[in-house]
Coordinates of C-alpha atoms in Angstrom, one line a residue:
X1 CA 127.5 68.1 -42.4
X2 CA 130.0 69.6 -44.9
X3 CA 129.1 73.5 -45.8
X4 CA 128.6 74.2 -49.6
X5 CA 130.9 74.5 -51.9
X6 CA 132.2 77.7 -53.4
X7 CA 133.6 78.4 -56.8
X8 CA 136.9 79.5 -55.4
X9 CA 136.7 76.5 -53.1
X10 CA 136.9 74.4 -56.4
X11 CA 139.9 71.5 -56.2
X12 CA 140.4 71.7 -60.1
X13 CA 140.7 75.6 -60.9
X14 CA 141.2 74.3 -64.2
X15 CA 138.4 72.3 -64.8
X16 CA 136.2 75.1 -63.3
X17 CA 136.7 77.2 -66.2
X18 CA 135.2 74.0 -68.4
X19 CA 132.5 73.3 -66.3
X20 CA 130.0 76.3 -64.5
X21 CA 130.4 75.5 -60.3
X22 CA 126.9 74.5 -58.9
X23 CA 124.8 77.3 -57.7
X24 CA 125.6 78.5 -54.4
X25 CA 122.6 79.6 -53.8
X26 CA 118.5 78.3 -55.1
X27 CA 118.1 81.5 -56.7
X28 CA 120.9 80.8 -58.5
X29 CA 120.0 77.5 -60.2
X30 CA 119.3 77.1 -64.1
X31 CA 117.8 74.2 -66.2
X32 CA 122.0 74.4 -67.3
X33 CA 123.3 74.2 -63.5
X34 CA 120.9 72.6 -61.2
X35 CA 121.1 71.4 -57.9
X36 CA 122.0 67.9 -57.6
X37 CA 119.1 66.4 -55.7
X38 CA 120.9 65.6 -52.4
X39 CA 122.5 69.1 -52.4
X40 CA 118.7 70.0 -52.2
X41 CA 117.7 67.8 -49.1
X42 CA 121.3 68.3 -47.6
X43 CA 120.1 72.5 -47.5
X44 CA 116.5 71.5 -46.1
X45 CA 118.3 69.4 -43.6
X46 CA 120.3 72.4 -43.0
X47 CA 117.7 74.6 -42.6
X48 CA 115.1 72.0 -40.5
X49 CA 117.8 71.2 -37.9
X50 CA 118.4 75.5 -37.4
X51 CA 115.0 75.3 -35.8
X52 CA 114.2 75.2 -32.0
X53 CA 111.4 72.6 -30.1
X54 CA 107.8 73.8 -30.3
X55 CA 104.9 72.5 -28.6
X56 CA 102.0 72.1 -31.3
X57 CA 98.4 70.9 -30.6
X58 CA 96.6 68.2 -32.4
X59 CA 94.1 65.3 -32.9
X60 CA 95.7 61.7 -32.8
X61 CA 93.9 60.1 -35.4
X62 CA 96.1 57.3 -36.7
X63 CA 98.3 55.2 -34.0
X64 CA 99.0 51.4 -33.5
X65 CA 100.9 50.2 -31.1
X66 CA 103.6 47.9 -31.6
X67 CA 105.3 46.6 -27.9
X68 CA 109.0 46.0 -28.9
X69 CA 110.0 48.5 -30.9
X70 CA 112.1 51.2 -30.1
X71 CA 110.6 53.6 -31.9
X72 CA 106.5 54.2 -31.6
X73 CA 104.7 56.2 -34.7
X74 CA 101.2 58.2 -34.5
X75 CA 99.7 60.5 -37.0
X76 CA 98.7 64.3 -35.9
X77 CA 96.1 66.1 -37.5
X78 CA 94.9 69.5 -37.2
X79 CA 91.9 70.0 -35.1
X80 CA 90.2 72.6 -38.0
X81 CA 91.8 72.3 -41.1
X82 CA 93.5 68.6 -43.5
X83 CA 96.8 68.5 -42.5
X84 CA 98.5 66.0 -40.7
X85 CA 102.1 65.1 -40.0
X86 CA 104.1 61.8 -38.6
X87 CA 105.1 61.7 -35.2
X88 CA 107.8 59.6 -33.6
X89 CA 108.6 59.1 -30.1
X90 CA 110.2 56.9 -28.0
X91 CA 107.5 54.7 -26.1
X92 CA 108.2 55.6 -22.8
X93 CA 107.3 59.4 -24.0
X94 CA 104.0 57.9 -24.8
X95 CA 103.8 55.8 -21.9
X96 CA 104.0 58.9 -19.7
X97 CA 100.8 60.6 -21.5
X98 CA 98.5 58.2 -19.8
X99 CA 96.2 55.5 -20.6
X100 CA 94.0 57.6 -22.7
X101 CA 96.3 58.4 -25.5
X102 CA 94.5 56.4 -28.2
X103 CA 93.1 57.2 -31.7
X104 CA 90.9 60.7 -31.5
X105 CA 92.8 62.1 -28.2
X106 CA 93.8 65.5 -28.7
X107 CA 97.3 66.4 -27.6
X108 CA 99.5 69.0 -27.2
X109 CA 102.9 68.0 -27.5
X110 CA 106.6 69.5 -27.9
X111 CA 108.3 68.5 -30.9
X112 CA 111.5 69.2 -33.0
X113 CA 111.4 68.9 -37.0
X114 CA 113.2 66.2 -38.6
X115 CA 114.0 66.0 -42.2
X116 CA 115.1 62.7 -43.6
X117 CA 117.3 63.1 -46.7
X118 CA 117.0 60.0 -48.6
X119 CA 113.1 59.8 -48.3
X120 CA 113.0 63.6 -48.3
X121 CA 110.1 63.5 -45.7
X122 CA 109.3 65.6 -42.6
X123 CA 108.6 64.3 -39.0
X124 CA 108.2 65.1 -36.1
X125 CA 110.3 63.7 -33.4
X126 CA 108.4 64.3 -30.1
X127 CA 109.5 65.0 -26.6
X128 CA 106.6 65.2 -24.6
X129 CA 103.0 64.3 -24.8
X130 CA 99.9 65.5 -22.8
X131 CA 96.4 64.9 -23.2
X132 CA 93.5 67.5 -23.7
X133 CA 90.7 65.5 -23.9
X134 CA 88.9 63.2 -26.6
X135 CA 89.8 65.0 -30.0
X136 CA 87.1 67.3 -31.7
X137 CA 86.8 65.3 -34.6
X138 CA 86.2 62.0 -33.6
X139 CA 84.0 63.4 -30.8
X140 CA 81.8 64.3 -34.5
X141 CA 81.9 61.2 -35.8
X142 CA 80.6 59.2 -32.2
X143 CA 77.6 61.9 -31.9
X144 CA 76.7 61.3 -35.5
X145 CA 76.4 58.0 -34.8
X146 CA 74.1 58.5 -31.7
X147 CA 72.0 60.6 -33.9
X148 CA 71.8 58.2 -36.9
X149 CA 71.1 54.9 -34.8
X150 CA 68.4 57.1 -33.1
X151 CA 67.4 57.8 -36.3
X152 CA 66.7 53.7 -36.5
X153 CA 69.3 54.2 -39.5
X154 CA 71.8 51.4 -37.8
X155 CA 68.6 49.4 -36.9
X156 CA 68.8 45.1 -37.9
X157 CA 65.4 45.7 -39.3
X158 CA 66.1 47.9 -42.7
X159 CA 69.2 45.5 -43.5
X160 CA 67.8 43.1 -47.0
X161 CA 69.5 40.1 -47.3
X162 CA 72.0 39.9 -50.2
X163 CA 70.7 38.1 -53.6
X164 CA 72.3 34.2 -53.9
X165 CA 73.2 35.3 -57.1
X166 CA 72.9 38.7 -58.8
X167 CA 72.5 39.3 -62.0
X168 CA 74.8 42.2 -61.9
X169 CA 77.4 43.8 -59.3
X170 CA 77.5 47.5 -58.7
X171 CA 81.3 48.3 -57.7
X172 CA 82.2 51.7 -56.2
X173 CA 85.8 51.5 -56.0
X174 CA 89.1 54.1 -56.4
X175 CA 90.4 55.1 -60.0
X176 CA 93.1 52.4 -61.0
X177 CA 92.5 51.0 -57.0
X178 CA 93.6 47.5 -56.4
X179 CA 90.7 46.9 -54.5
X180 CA 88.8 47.3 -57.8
X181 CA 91.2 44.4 -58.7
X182 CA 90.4 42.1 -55.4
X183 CA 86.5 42.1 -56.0
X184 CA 86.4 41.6 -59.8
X185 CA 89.3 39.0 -60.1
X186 CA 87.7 36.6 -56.8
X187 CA 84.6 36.8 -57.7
X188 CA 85.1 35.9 -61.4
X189 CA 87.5 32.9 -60.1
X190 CA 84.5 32.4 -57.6
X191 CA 81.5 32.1 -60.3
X192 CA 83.0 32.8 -64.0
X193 CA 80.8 35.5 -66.2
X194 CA 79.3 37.4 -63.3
X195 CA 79.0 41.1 -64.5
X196 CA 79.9 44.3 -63.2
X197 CA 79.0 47.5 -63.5
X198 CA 82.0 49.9 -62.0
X199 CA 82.2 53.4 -61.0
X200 CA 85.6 54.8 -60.8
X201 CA 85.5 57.9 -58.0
X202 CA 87.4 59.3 -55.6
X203 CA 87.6 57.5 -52.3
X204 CA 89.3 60.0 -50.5
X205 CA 89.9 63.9 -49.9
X206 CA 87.3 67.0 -50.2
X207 CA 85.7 64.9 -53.4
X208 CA 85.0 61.6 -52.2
X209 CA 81.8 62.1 -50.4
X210 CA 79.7 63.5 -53.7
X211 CA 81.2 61.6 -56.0
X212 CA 80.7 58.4 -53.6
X213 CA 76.9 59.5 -53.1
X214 CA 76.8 60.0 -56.2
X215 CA 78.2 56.4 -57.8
X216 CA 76.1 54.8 -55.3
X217 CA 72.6 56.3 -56.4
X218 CA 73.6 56.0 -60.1
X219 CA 73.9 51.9 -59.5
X220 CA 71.1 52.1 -57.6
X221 CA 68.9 53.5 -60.5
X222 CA 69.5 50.4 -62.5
X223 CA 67.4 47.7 -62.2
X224 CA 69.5 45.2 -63.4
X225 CA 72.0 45.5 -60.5
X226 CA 71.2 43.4 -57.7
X227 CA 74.2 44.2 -54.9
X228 CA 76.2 47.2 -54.7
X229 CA 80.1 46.9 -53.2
X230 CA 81.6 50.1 -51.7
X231 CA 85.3 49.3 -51.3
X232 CA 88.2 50.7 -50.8
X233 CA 91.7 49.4 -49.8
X234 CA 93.6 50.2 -46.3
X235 CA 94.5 53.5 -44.9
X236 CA 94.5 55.9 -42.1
X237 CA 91.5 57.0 -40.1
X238 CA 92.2 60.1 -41.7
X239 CA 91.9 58.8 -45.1
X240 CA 88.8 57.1 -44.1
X241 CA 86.7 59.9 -43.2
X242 CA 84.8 60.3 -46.0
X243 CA 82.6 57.1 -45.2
X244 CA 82.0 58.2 -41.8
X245 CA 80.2 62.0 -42.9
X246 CA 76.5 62.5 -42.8
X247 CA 75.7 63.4 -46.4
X248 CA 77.6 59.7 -47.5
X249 CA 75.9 57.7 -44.6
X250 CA 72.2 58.8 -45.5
X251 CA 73.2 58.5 -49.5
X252 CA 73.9 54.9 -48.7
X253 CA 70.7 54.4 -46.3
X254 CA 68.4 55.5 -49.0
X255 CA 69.8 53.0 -51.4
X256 CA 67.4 50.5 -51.7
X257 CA 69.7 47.5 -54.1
X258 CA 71.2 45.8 -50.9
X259 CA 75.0 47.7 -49.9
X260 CA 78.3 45.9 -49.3
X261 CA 80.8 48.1 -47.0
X262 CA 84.6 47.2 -48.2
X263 CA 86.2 50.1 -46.4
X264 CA 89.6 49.3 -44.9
X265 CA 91.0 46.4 -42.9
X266 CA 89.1 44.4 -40.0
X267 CA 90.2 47.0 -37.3
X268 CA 88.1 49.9 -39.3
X269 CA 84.9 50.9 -39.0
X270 CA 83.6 54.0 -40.5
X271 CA 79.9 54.6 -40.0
X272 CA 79.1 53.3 -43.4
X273 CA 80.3 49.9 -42.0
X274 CA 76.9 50.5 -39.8
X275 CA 74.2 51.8 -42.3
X276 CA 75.6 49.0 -45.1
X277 CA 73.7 45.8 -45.4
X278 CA 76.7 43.5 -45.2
X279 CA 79.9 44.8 -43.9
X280 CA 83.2 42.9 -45.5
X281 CA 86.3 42.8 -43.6
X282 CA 88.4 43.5 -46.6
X283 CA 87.5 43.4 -50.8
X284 CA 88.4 40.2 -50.9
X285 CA 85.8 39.3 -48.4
X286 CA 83.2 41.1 -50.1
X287 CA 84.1 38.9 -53.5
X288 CA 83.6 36.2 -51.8
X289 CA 80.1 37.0 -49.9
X290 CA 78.7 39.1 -53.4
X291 CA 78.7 35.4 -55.1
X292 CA 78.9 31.8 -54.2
X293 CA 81.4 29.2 -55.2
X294 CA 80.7 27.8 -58.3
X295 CA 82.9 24.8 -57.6
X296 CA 81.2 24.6 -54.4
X297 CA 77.8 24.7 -55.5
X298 CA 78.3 21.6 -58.1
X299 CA 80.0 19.8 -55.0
X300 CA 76.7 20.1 -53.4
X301 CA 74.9 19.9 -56.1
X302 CA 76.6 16.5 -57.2
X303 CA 75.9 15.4 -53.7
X304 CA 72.2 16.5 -53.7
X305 CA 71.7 14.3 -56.2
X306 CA 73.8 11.7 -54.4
X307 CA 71.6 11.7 -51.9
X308 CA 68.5 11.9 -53.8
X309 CA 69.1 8.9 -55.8
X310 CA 70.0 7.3 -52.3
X311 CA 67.0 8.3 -51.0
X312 CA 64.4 7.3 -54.2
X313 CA 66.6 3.7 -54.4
X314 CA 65.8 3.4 -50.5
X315 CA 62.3 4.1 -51.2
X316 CA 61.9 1.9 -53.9
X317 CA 63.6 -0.6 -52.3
X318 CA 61.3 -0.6 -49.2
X319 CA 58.2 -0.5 -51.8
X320 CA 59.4 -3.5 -53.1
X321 CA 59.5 -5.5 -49.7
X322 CA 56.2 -4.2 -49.5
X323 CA 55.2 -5.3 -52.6
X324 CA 56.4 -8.6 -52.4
X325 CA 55.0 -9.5 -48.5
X326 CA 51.9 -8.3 -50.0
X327 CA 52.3 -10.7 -53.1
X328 CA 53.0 -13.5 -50.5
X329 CA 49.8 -13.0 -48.6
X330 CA 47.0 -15.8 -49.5
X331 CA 44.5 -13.5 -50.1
X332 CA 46.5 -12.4 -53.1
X333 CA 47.9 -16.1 -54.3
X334 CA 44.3 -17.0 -54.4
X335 CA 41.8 -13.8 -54.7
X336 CA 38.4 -16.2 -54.1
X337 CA 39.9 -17.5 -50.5
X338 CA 38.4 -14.4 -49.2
X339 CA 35.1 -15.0 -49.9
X340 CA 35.6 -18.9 -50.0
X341 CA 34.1 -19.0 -46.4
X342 CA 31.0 -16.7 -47.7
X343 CA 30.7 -19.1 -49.9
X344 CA 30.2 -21.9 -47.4
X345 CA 27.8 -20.0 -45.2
X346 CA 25.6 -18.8 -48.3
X347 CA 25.9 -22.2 -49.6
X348 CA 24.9 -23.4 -45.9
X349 CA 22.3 -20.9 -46.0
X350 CA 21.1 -21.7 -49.6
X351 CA 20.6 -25.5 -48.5
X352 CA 18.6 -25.0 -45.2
X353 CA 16.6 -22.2 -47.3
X354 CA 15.5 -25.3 -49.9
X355 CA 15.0 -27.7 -47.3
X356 CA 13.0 -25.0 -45.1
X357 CA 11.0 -24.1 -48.5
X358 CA 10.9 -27.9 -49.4
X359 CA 9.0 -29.2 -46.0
X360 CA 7.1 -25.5 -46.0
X361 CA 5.6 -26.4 -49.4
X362 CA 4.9 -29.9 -48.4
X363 CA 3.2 -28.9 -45.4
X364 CA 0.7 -26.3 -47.0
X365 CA 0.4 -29.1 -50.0
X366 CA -0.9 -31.0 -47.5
X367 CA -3.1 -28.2 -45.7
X368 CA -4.2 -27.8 -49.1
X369 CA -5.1 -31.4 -50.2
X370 CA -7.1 -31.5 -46.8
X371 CA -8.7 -28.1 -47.4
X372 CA -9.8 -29.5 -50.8
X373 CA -11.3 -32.5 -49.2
X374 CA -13.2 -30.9 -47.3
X375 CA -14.0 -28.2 -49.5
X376 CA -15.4 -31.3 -52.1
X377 CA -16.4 -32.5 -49.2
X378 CA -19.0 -30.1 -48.3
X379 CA -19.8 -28.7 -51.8
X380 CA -23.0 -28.6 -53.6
X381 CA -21.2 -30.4 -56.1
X382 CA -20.7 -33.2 -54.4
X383 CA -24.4 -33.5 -52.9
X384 CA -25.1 -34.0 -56.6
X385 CA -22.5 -36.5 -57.5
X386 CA -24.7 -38.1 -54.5
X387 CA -27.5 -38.1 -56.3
X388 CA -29.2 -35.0 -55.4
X389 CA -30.6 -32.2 -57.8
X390 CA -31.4 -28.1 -57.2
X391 CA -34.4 -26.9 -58.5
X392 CA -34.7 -23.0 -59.4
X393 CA -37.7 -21.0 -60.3
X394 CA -37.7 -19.1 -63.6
X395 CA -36.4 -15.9 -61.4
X396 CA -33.2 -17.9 -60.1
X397 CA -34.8 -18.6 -56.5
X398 CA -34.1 -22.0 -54.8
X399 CA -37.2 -23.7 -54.1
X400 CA -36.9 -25.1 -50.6
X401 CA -40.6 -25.7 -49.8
X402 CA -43.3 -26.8 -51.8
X403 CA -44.9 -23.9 -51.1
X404 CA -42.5 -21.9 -52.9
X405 CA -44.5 -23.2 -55.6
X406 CA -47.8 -23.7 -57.5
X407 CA -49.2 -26.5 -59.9
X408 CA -48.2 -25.5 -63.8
X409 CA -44.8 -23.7 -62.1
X410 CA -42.0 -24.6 -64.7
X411 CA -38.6 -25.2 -62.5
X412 CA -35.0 -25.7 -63.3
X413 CA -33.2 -28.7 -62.0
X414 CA -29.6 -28.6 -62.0
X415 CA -28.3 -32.1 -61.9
X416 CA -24.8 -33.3 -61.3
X417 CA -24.4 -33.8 -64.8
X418 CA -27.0 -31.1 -67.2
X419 CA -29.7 -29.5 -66.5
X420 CA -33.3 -30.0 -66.7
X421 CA -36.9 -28.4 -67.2
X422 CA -40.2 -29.7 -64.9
X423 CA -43.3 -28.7 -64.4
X424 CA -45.4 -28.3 -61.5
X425 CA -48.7 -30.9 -61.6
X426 CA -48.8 -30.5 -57.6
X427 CA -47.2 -30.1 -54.1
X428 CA -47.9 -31.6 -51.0
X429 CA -46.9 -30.3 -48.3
X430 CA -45.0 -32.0 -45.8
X431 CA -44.0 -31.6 -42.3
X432 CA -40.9 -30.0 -41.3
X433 CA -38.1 -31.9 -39.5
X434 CA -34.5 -30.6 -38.7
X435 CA -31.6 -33.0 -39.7
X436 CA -28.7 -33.4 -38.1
X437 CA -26.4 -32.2 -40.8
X438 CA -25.4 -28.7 -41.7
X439 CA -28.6 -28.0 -43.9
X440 CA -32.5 -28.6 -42.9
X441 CA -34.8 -30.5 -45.1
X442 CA -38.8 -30.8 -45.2
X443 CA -40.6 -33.9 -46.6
X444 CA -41.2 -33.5 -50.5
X445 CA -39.4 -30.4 -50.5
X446 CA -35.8 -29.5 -51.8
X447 CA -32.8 -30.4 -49.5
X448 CA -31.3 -27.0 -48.3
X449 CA -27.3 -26.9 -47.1
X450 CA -26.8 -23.5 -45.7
X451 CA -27.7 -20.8 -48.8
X452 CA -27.4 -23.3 -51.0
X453 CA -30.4 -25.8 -51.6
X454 CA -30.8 -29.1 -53.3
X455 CA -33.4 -31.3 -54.9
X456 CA -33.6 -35.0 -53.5
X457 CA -32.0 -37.4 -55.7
X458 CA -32.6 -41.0 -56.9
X459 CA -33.8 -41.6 -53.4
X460 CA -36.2 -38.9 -53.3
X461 CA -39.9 -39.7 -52.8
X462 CA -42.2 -40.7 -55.7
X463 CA -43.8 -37.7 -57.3
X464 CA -47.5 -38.1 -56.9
X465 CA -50.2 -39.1 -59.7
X466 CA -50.9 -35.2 -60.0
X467 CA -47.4 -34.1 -60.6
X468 CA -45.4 -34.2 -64.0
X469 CA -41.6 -33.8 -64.6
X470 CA -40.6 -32.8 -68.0
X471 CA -36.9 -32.9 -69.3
X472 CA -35.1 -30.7 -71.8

């Protein structure tokens, strides 16, 4: 590296009096005669490369290994205080510190400054690595985690599942961040019109955690917002610290809108990743979970339907076989066939019920005629039609002996046909003699048939001189 310049060192004396020489020094610079810029990193490198290897301690918190290269790369933090530097070493350097050198191992290592002029950045290009152990910080992060999923914080059962589709999206996103960008422009492609409501913060350094708290209780209040996305872009695990401190993680746990975590890539996972409800790989994931595909859902839709209209043509279809085997049945063709055969039997039954009544009244018309045979038969009537007559004393008694009665006695005879009026001129009486039939009679007296008596008839005897009939 060429020294610099000095004015008597100029080529072009001449041209030196026109034109001031650069400063040769930084405290002798003006706004008329700067420094050109690389005379500015050529002195740094100057300066960088005067100084001697130095062991330094720190806290790997940013390393990915990539076999192949000739050159590996880790960032070293401090273990107390935000400041970090770049660290390159050949891999066999890191190969020697052991199978524990990872993200969070603390180190001491010996290093010499490098300055790189046309990026104007400072490395550290190290020598040696050893490991002290499991680095102070990340050592914070794993017991807060214990503590928190004791806490039941982590647990499956406080996560809500996310709305289908909300009415509007809560987005806590980076000022100007292109994440902000991924979850607005896929899930408007996704389903057209959906509404945000954004809150620009700070995602990173001393300001993140309140303001991220903060934006995240603010959406909560709302009641129109039904999801909340936290996201934020790649970076280091040091730039990703904020989402992994205690005050952040419980903010998000007490927010009761269901949480999206959009921190990082796929390979983070900051403890909001754990408290969150849903945990996107990426933005662009979260998109893409917040809302379904509108395109998608009329595809399924339209096939729904398909498939309905399948289904109700199927159904009608089967209801019309069924229809039309029950159309075909006889029973249908002709309704009375069913009761054709209770027909017949009642019919049959009707028929012998006639003939049954027809010789039943026949029978008791003959009972009947006979009964009324013999009823004439043995009536007083037809003792008179024979010729007999009943005579009755003035009180209605029967006279059945002539002693019943005494010369003048006035008597009733009842005839077959009228009535007449006698009167008592004598009685004789005669002896008594039982008959054979069903009454008894006595010689000049009246003929008696059971409680009924009767007066003999034409061929009863002669009255004598001393008795006179008389006749109404």
């Amino acid at each position: 590296m060429p020294a610099p310049l000095t004015p008597d060192q100029s080529p072009d004396p001449t041209q030196n009096r026109a034109t001031p020489a650069p400063a040769a020094r930084a405290a002798e610079t003006t706004r008329d005669n700067p420094w050109p810029l690389r005379r500015l990193t050529e002195n740094i490198k100057i300066y960088v490369d005067r100084m001697s290897p130095l062991w330094v301690e720190g806290q790997v918190v940013e390393y990915k290994p990539r076999p192949g290269t000739r050159m590996a790369f880790f960032v070293l933090r401090d273990v107390e205080t935000d400041t970090s530097m770049t660290v390159s070493a050949f891999p066999d350097v890191l190969d020697h510190a052991g199978p524990g050198f990872d993200e969070g191992a603390r180190v001491v290592t010996r290093v010499k400054p490098v300055f790189w002029e046309r990026r104007g950045t400072l490395n550290l290009r190290a020598a040696e690595v050893h490991l002290q152990g499991l680095g102070d910080l990340l050592a914070r992060i794993e017991q807060l985690r214990r503590t928190l999923d004791a806490e039941g914080l982590f647990s499956a059962d406080r996560k809500v599942p996310l709305p289908f589709l909300p009415r509007v999206v809560g987005l806590v996103c980076g000022r100007n961040a292109k994440a902000k960008d991924d979850v607005i422009v896929n899930a408007s492609a996704r389903w057209p019109g959906i509404r945000f409501e954004v809150r620009e913060v700070a995602v990173q350094g001393q300001y993140a955690v309140r303001e991220v708290s903060a934006a995240m209780l603010d959406l909560d209040s709302l009641p129109e917002v039904d999801v909340i996305v936290v996201a934020r872009g790649g970076g280091s695990v040091e730039d990703l610290l904020p989402f992994s401190e205690e005050v952040l993680v419980r903010a998000a746990a007490a927010v009761r809108t269901p949480l999206v975590s959009a921190i990082g890539h796929e390979g983070d996972a900051p403890l909001l990743d754990l408290v969150a409800d849903y945990r996107a790989s990426t933005p662009t994931d979260a998109a893409r979970r917040i809302v379904p595909d509108r395109a998608r859902e009329l595809e399924g839709l339209a096939h729904a339907v398909s498939r309905m209209r399948a289904a109700v043509g199927n159904r009608l279809m089967t209801e019309r076989s069924h229809l039309a085997l029950l159309e075909g049945r006889p029973v249908l063709q002709r309704p009375t066939a069913v009761i054709d055969q209770h027909l017949a039997v009642v019919d049959s039954l009707a028929m012998r019920l006639g003939q049954s009544l027809a010789r039943r009244l026949g029978e008791e018309r003959t009972d009947l005629a006979r009964a009324q045979a013999t009823l004439t038969a043995i009536s007083p009537q037809a003792t008179l039609e024979r010729g007999y007559a009943m005579l009755r004393t003035p009180s209605g008694a029967l006279v059945r002996s002539a002693t019943d009665v005494r010369k003048g006695d006035l008597l009733e005879g009842i005839l077959a046909h009228g009535r007449l009026v006698a009167q008592v001129f004598g009685a004789t009486p005669g002896e008594e003699r039982t008959t054979s039939g069903p009454g008894a009679t006595r010689d000049g007296d009246a003929l008696v048939d059971g409680d009924r008596a009767t007066a003999p008839g034409p061929t009863a005897p002669t009255p004598t001189p001393n008795q006179e009939t008389t006749h109404e």
